[in-house]
Amino acid sequence: MELGSLQRRYIDFTSALFREGFLDNQYTQLQQLQDESNPEFVLEVVTLFFEDSEKLLDELSRTLDQQVVDYKKVDAHVHQLKGSSASIGAQRVKNVCMAFRNCCEERNQEGCLRCLQQVRQEYFLVKSKLETLFRLEKQILAAGGSVPVLW
Amino acid sequence: MSSPRGPKACGGGAADRPIHVLAVDDSSVDRAVIARLLRSSKYRVTTVDSGKKALELLGLEPNVNMIITDYWMPEMTGYELLKIVKESSELREIPVVIMSSENVPNRINRCLEEGAEDFLLKPVRPSDVARLCNRMR
């Protein structure tokens, strides 16, 4: 694909991510911290988020699968996931985590399982979107262009 | 290299040695973010993932000019770390800043009463770091 259309595609795709609430301003903050001396900063942080989240989602499944659910533990994991999603601007994941914490407080196992399903869904959605974003950036750079700055 | 849009560089210490900040957070994501934020303001940064490791490092290397710690960590909270630092004759002069993703007034007050320099809400932004910088001078 030629450079111009790659860049247009990037702009459209990114704008949609923000418009649809997948990402919020915190993601922009991270982009602003990336520069020539830290050219992969966003990718590095987002990769840490992926690793961390997948571990947490596994832990959450395990913890909610017990005969007697340790809600303190569930809440601690959700708190961590909420924190890291907020730190990278993954707004929809963060929002589900907030609802999830309410279910923990109510010791509502069914509610928690529903939230887990939802947070998993939102996580994999945003993961796939971010991977597309990074792929587009790579393609633009490979075509000798620069990634459009949307802020 | 100066950037017109970047936060102002304020890590220069008394003898033009960069101010050394110890950042404590159990989240790898948050450690990466706070380290980058601080480094972009020209601070020298060391990160650790627990209060225990923070105290070990403080015991070995007294050249820490500021501690910035997450509140909610397993085993030792940022508040507990703050207390230990403020109760230590060697460490009590080091300013301690607490970070938290939760806006709990009681918690904030307790930390400030215990001697915390400042309390930042996460996610931490460049403007928060700039604010600290002004306090340090």
PDB file of C-alpha atoms in Angstrom, chain B residues 47-110:
ATOM      1  CA  THR B  47      13.010   1.699  40.058  1.00  0.00           C
ATOM      2  CA  VAL B  48      12.200  -1.129  42.472  1.00  0.00           C
ATOM      3  CA  ASP B  49       9.086  -3.230  42.809  1.00  0.00           C
ATOM      4  CA  SER B  50       8.634  -3.305  46.591  1.00  0.00           C
ATOM      5  CA  GLY B  51       9.094  -1.358  49.810  1.00  0.00           C
ATOM      6  CA  LYS B  52      11.486  -4.052  51.009  1.00  0.00           C
ATOM      7  CA  LYS B  53      13.756  -3.579  47.986  1.00  0.00           C
ATOM      8  CA  ALA B  54      13.496   0.198  48.405  1.00  0.00           C
ATOM      9  CA  LEU B  55      14.804  -0.056  51.968  1.00  0.00           C
ATOM     10  CA  GLU B  56      17.617  -2.378  50.893  1.00  0.00           C
ATOM     11  CA  LEU B  57      18.720   0.116  48.269  1.00  0.00           C
ATOM     12  CA  LEU B  58      18.414   3.049  50.669  1.00  0.00           C
ATOM     13  CA  GLY B  59      20.583   1.160  53.115  1.00  0.00           C
ATOM     14  CA  LEU B  60      23.297   0.712  50.481  1.00  0.00           C
ATOM     15  CA  GLU B  61      23.206   3.998  48.620  1.00  0.00           C
ATOM     16  CA  PRO B  62      22.393   7.140  50.526  1.00  0.00           C
ATOM     17  CA  ASN B  63      22.439   9.319  47.388  1.00  0.00           C
ATOM     18  CA  VAL B  64      18.688   9.270  46.892  1.00  0.00           C
ATOM     19  CA  ASN B  65      17.201  12.766  46.741  1.00  0.00           C
ATOM     20  CA  MET B  66      13.568  11.776  46.578  1.00  0.00           C
ATOM     21  CA  ILE B  67      11.378   8.707  46.949  1.00  0.00           C
ATOM     22  CA  ILE B  68       8.198   8.351  44.943  1.00  0.00           C
ATOM     23  CA  THR B  69       6.128   5.356  45.912  1.00  0.00           C
ATOM     24  CA  ASP B  70       2.846   3.721  45.074  1.00  0.00           C
ATOM     25  CA  TYR B  71       0.478   3.490  48.021  1.00  0.00           C
ATOM     26  CA  TRP B  72      -1.071   0.101  47.444  1.00  0.00           C
ATOM     27  CA  MET B  73       1.562  -2.641  47.295  1.00  0.00           C
ATOM     28  CA  PRO B  74       1.485  -6.183  48.671  1.00  0.00           C
ATOM     29  CA  GLU B  75       3.550  -6.859  51.825  1.00  0.00           C
ATOM     30  CA  MET B  76       4.494  -3.232  52.501  1.00  0.00           C
ATOM     31  CA  THR B  77       2.315  -0.298  51.543  1.00  0.00           C
ATOM     32  CA  GLY B  78       3.714   3.073  50.511  1.00  0.00           C
ATOM     33  CA  TYR B  79       2.384   4.431  53.791  1.00  0.00           C
ATOM     34  CA  GLU B  80       4.374   1.848  55.767  1.00  0.00           C
ATOM     35  CA  LEU B  81       7.467   2.678  53.736  1.00  0.00           C
ATOM     36  CA  LEU B  82       6.895   6.376  54.412  1.00  0.00           C
ATOM     37  CA  LYS B  83       6.668   5.736  58.153  1.00  0.00           C
ATOM     38  CA  ILE B  84       9.876   3.708  58.193  1.00  0.00           C
ATOM     39  CA  VAL B  85      11.728   6.410  56.236  1.00  0.00           C
ATOM     40  CA  LYS B  86      10.472   9.217  58.475  1.00  0.00           C
ATOM     41  CA  GLU B  87      11.337   7.284  61.623  1.00  0.00           C
ATOM     42  CA  SER B  88      14.905   6.657  60.450  1.00  0.00           C
ATOM     43  CA  SER B  89      17.545   9.182  61.428  1.00  0.00           C
ATOM     44  CA  GLU B  90      19.523   8.531  58.219  1.00  0.00           C
ATOM     45  CA  LEU B  91      16.575   8.659  55.852  1.00  0.00           C
ATOM     46  CA  ARG B  92      14.061  11.061  57.332  1.00  0.00           C
ATOM     47  CA  GLU B  93      15.278  14.090  55.374  1.00  0.00           C
ATOM     48  CA  ILE B  94      14.482  12.427  52.045  1.00  0.00           C
ATOM     49  CA  PRO B  95      11.206  13.800  50.635  1.00  0.00           C
ATOM     50  CA  VAL B  96       8.654  11.066  50.005  1.00  0.00           C
ATOM     51  CA  VAL B  97       5.853  11.391  47.466  1.00  0.00           C
ATOM     52  CA  ILE B  98       2.955   8.949  47.468  1.00  0.00           C
ATOM     53  CA  MET B  99       1.048   7.898  44.325  1.00  0.00           C
ATOM     54  CA  SER B 100      -2.346   6.252  44.315  1.00  0.00           C
ATOM     55  CA  SER B 101      -5.015   5.389  41.780  1.00  0.00           C
ATOM     56  CA  GLU B 102      -7.666   6.039  44.437  1.00  0.00           C
ATOM     57  CA  ASN B 103      -8.756   9.435  45.680  1.00  0.00           C
ATOM     58  CA  VAL B 104      -9.359   8.667  49.358  1.00  0.00           C
ATOM     59  CA  PRO B 105      -9.179  11.860  51.463  1.00  0.00           C
ATOM     60  CA  ASN B 106      -8.428   9.979  54.718  1.00  0.00           C
ATOM     61  CA  ARG B 107      -5.555   8.214  53.057  1.00  0.00           C
ATOM     62  CA  ILE B 108      -4.184  11.429  51.602  1.00  0.00           C
ATOM     63  CA  ASN B 109      -4.394  13.212  54.959  1.00  0.00           C
ATOM     64  CA  ARG B 110      -2.782  10.343  56.824  1.00  0.00           C
TER      65      ARG B 110
END
